[in-house]
Amino acid sequence: MQILVVDDSKAMRSIVMRAVRQAGFEAVTFAEAVNGVEALKVIRVTPPDLVLADWNMPEMSGIELLKALRAEGNQVKVGFVTSESDPAMRDLAFQTGALFMITKPFTPDALKAALTQAVA
Amino acid sequence: MSTATAGFESWLADLEGAFEDIAAPALGLSGMEVLRRHRTPPVAQAALLRLTGPEGSIQIGLASDEVGCQSLARSLLGLGPDEGPLPPPEAADAFCEIVNIAAGAFKARLRDRTTQLQMGLPIYIHGAVQATEQVEVQVSEVRFGDARAALLLVHPRSAES
């Protein structure tokens, strides 16, 4: 399984990748992108099985990335890992097609539950 | 943000609460101790993040010296004592991410009391955040384990101040 981790923070990309492995998904390979624009390029060339995206990023946010993907008919699985927890943003994420929205700081159990559901 | 101006004093308590909220789950620390409050921003390294509402914006921040910045960045990344120091850009990136996470907790704490705030992106600076005729800076000196730091709340100056 390949997961694309999209976050403008290298630290957070590292934390997310480590947490995925610690959640028992040890066979996962990772690709990384620093914003939605870069993620779109990666996804078009090498479609991942799952995208884990931050919400607030420069150039193109996570929700803009998801909207752009769906607008071009790309149904890749997308989940958000973000410090945002606003109900309206959560609603928008799900209406746009996100599988889950995990709030930072997240627990290993929360990530594991979301990933297990996403890859089922 | 005029309706909220009178409440900025209490917002510092919310900012302290937000950092307390994330100290254990994000940094692996037992908590955060508030040492004292004042209005003299430290000359330090700081990560700042703007929160914008319909009537204006505020900034929240975390400042510390190089040792404190390194310590908190390492805590976020879960690095052990045998792992070497982080390169400065990576320490700054992690320091900014701490503020980003705290901003989410801060925004959640304010959700029921203020209008919707939109989070910006964190920036990293060297030096002191300056109060001006338009904005004032509230400072909360804190301790995370062995690391000393200051929480910053930069907001429009109220009519009385």
Coordinates of C-alpha atoms in Angstrom, one line a residue:
Chain A
M1 CA 0.0 0.0 0.0
Q2 CA 1.3 3.5 -0.9
I3 CA 0.3 6.5 1.2
L4 CA 0.9 10.1 0.1
V5 CA 1.5 12.3 3.1
V6 CA 0.7 16.0 2.4
D7 CA 1.8 18.6 4.9
D8 CA 3.9 21.7 4.7
S9 CA 5.7 20.7 7.9
K10 CA 8.5 18.1 7.6
A11 CA 8.1 17.4 11.3
M12 CA 4.5 16.5 10.9
R13 CA 5.0 14.4 7.8
S14 CA 7.6 12.5 9.8
I15 CA 5.2 12.1 12.8
V16 CA 2.4 10.9 10.6
M17 CA 4.6 8.3 8.8
R18 CA 6.0 7.0 12.0
A19 CA 2.5 6.8 13.5
V20 CA 1.2 4.8 10.5
R21 CA 3.9 2.2 11.0
Q22 CA 3.3 2.1 14.7
A23 CA -0.4 1.5 14.0
G24 CA 0.7 -1.8 12.4
F25 CA 0.8 -0.7 8.8
E26 CA 4.5 -1.7 8.4
A27 CA 4.4 -2.7 4.7
V28 CA 3.3 0.8 3.7
T29 CA 5.5 2.8 1.4
F30 CA 5.3 6.6 1.6
A31 CA 5.4 9.5 -0.8
E32 CA 5.5 13.1 0.4
A33 CA 4.2 16.5 -0.8
V34 CA 4.4 19.9 0.9
N35 CA 1.1 21.3 -0.4
G36 CA -1.9 20.5 -2.6
V37 CA -0.2 21.6 -5.8
E38 CA 2.7 19.2 -5.3
A39 CA 0.3 16.5 -4.2
L40 CA -1.8 16.8 -7.3
K41 CA 1.3 16.3 -9.5
V42 CA 2.4 13.3 -7.5
I43 CA -1.1 11.7 -7.6
R44 CA -1.5 12.2 -11.3
V45 CA 1.8 10.4 -12.0
T46 CA 1.8 7.8 -9.2
P47 CA -1.7 7.3 -7.8
P48 CA -1.4 6.3 -4.1
D49 CA -3.9 4.1 -2.3
L50 CA -4.5 6.8 0.3
V51 CA -3.8 10.5 0.8
L52 CA -3.3 11.8 4.3
A53 CA -3.5 15.6 4.0
D54 CA -3.2 18.5 6.3
W55 CA -5.9 21.2 5.9
N56 CA -4.0 24.5 6.1
M57 CA -1.1 24.6 3.6
P58 CA 0.4 27.3 1.4
E59 CA -0.5 27.5 -2.3
M60 CA -3.3 24.9 -2.1
S61 CA -5.0 23.7 1.0
G62 CA -6.1 20.2 1.8
I63 CA -9.7 20.8 1.0
E64 CA -8.8 22.6 -2.2
L65 CA -6.7 19.5 -3.1
L66 CA -9.7 17.2 -2.5
K67 CA -12.0 19.4 -4.5
A68 CA -9.5 19.5 -7.4
L69 CA -9.2 15.7 -7.3
R70 CA -12.9 15.1 -7.4
A71 CA -13.4 17.8 -10.1
E72 CA -11.1 15.8 -12.4
G73 CA -12.9 12.6 -11.5
N74 CA -10.1 11.2 -9.3
Q75 CA -11.7 9.1 -6.5
V76 CA -8.4 8.4 -4.6
K77 CA -9.1 7.9 -0.9
V78 CA -8.4 11.0 1.1
G79 CA -8.3 11.6 4.9
F80 CA -7.4 14.7 6.8
V81 CA -4.9 15.0 9.6
T82 CA -5.2 18.5 10.8
S83 CA -5.2 20.8 13.8
E84 CA -8.7 22.0 12.7
S85 CA -11.7 20.5 14.5
D86 CA -14.4 22.9 13.5
P87 CA -17.7 21.1 12.8
A88 CA -18.4 23.1 9.7
M89 CA -15.0 22.2 8.3
R90 CA -15.6 18.6 9.2
D91 CA -18.9 18.7 7.4
L92 CA -17.3 20.2 4.3
A93 CA -14.6 17.6 4.3
F94 CA -17.1 14.7 4.4
Q95 CA -19.4 16.4 1.8
T96 CA -16.4 16.7 -0.5
G97 CA -15.6 13.1 -0.1
A98 CA -13.1 12.7 2.7
L99 CA -13.1 9.4 4.5
F100 CA -12.0 10.8 7.9
M101 CA -10.7 13.9 9.6
I102 CA -8.3 13.3 12.5
T103 CA -7.4 16.2 14.8
K104 CA -3.8 16.8 15.8
P105 CA -2.6 15.8 18.3
F106 CA -4.0 12.5 17.4
T107 CA -3.8 9.2 19.3
P108 CA -2.3 6.1 17.8
D109 CA -5.7 4.4 18.3
A110 CA -7.5 7.2 16.4
L111 CA -5.1 6.9 13.4
K112 CA -5.3 3.1 13.5
A113 CA -9.1 3.1 13.5
A114 CA -9.2 5.6 10.6
L115 CA -6.7 3.7 8.5
T116 CA -8.3 0.4 9.1
Q117 CA -11.6 1.7 7.9
A118 CA -10.0 3.5 5.0
V119 CA -8.2 0.4 3.6
A120 CA -11.1 -2.0 4.3
Chain B
M1 CA -13.3 41.7 16.4
S2 CA -14.4 44.7 18.4
T3 CA -17.0 42.8 20.5
A4 CA -14.2 40.4 21.6
T5 CA -11.7 43.1 22.5
A6 CA -12.8 43.3 26.1
G7 CA -12.2 39.6 26.4
F8 CA -8.6 39.5 25.2
E9 CA -7.5 39.3 28.9
S10 CA -9.3 36.0 29.1
W11 CA -8.0 34.8 25.8
L12 CA -4.5 34.5 27.3
A13 CA -6.0 32.0 29.8
D14 CA -7.4 30.2 26.8
L15 CA -4.1 30.2 25.1
E16 CA -2.4 28.8 28.2
G17 CA -5.2 26.2 28.3
A18 CA -4.6 25.3 24.7
F19 CA -0.9 24.6 25.2
E20 CA -1.7 22.6 28.4
D21 CA -4.1 20.6 26.3
I22 CA -1.4 19.6 23.8
A23 CA 1.5 19.2 26.2
A24 CA 0.9 15.5 26.9
P25 CA -0.5 14.2 23.6
A26 CA 1.7 16.2 21.3
L27 CA 4.9 16.7 23.3
G28 CA 4.8 13.7 25.6
L29 CA 5.2 16.0 28.6
S30 CA 3.3 15.8 31.9
G31 CA 1.9 19.3 31.4
M32 CA 2.8 23.0 31.3
E33 CA 3.4 25.3 34.3
V34 CA 2.5 29.0 34.0
L35 CA 5.1 31.1 35.8
R36 CA 4.0 34.7 35.4
R37 CA 2.2 37.0 33.0
H38 CA 3.4 40.4 31.7
R39 CA 3.5 42.5 28.6
T40 CA 7.2 42.6 27.7
P41 CA 7.8 40.2 24.8
P42 CA 11.1 38.4 25.1
V43 CA 13.9 38.7 22.6
A44 CA 13.9 35.2 21.4
Q45 CA 13.0 32.8 18.6
A46 CA 9.3 32.6 18.1
A47 CA 6.7 30.9 16.0
L48 CA 3.6 33.1 15.3
L49 CA 0.3 32.2 13.7
R50 CA -2.4 34.6 12.7
L51 CA -6.1 33.9 13.4
T52 CA -8.5 36.1 11.4
G53 CA -12.1 36.8 12.1
P54 CA -14.6 39.0 10.3
E55 CA -13.6 42.0 12.4
G56 CA -9.8 41.6 12.6
S57 CA -7.0 39.4 13.5
I58 CA -4.9 38.3 16.4
Q59 CA -1.7 36.3 16.5
I60 CA -0.7 33.6 18.9
G61 CA 2.9 32.6 19.4
L62 CA 5.5 30.5 21.2
A63 CA 8.9 32.0 22.0
S64 CA 12.0 30.5 23.5
D65 CA 15.7 30.6 23.4
E66 CA 17.7 28.2 21.2
V67 CA 17.9 25.5 23.9
G68 CA 14.2 25.7 24.6
C69 CA 13.3 25.7 20.9
Q70 CA 15.5 22.6 20.4
S71 CA 14.0 20.9 23.4
L72 CA 10.4 21.4 22.5
A73 CA 11.0 20.5 18.8
R74 CA 12.7 17.3 20.0
S75 CA 9.7 16.6 22.3
L76 CA 7.3 16.9 19.4
L77 CA 9.3 14.6 17.3
G78 CA 9.8 12.1 20.1
L79 CA 13.5 12.1 19.8
G80 CA 15.6 10.3 22.4
P81 CA 18.6 11.8 24.3
D82 CA 21.0 9.7 22.1
E83 CA 19.8 11.3 19.0
G84 CA 21.7 14.4 18.0
P85 CA 20.5 18.0 17.8
L86 CA 18.1 18.9 15.1
P87 CA 19.4 21.2 12.3
P88 CA 18.1 24.7 12.9
P89 CA 15.6 24.6 10.0
E90 CA 14.1 21.4 11.2
A91 CA 13.9 22.7 14.8
A92 CA 12.1 25.8 13.5
D93 CA 9.7 23.7 11.4
A94 CA 8.8 21.6 14.4
F95 CA 8.5 24.6 16.7
C96 CA 6.1 26.1 14.2
E97 CA 4.1 22.9 14.1
I98 CA 3.7 23.0 17.9
V99 CA 2.0 26.4 17.5
N100 CA -0.1 25.1 14.6
I101 CA -1.4 22.3 16.8
A102 CA -1.9 24.7 19.7
A103 CA -3.8 27.0 17.4
G104 CA -6.3 24.3 16.7
A105 CA -6.8 23.7 20.4
F106 CA -7.1 27.5 21.1
K107 CA -9.7 27.9 18.3
A108 CA -11.7 25.0 19.7
R109 CA -11.7 26.6 23.1
L110 CA -13.0 29.9 21.7
R111 CA -15.6 28.3 19.4
D112 CA -18.6 28.9 21.6
R113 CA -17.6 32.5 22.5
T114 CA -16.4 34.2 19.4
T115 CA -17.0 34.3 15.7
Q116 CA -15.4 31.9 13.4
L117 CA -11.6 32.3 13.3
Q118 CA -9.6 31.3 10.2
M119 CA -6.2 29.9 10.9
G120 CA -3.2 31.2 9.0
L121 CA 0.2 29.5 8.5
P122 CA 2.9 29.7 11.2
I123 CA 6.0 31.8 10.7
Y124 CA 9.3 31.7 12.5
I125 CA 11.1 34.8 13.6
H126 CA 14.2 35.8 15.5
G127 CA 13.9 38.8 17.7
A128 CA 11.0 40.4 19.7
V129 CA 7.4 40.9 18.8
Q130 CA 6.9 44.6 19.1
A131 CA 3.8 46.2 20.6
T132 CA 2.6 49.2 18.6
E133 CA 0.0 51.9 18.9
Q134 CA -2.4 49.5 17.2
V135 CA -1.5 46.2 18.9
E136 CA -0.5 45.0 22.3
V137 CA 1.3 41.8 23.3
Q138 CA 0.4 39.7 26.3
V139 CA 3.0 37.3 27.5
S140 CA 2.7 34.2 29.6
E141 CA 6.0 32.8 30.8
V142 CA 5.7 29.0 31.0
R143 CA 7.7 25.9 31.6
F144 CA 7.3 22.6 29.7
G145 CA 9.4 20.2 31.7
D146 CA 12.9 21.7 31.7
A147 CA 12.2 24.0 28.8
R148 CA 11.3 27.6 29.5
A149 CA 9.2 29.4 26.9
A150 CA 6.8 32.3 26.5
L151 CA 3.3 32.2 25.1
L152 CA 2.4 35.3 23.1
L153 CA -1.0 36.8 22.4
V154 CA -0.8 39.8 20.0
H155 CA -4.2 41.6 19.6
P156 CA -5.7 44.9 18.8
R157 CA -5.1 47.5 21.6
S158 CA -8.3 48.1 23.5
A159 CA -9.6 51.7 23.9
E160 CA -8.6 51.7 27.6
S161 CA -5.0 50.6 27.2

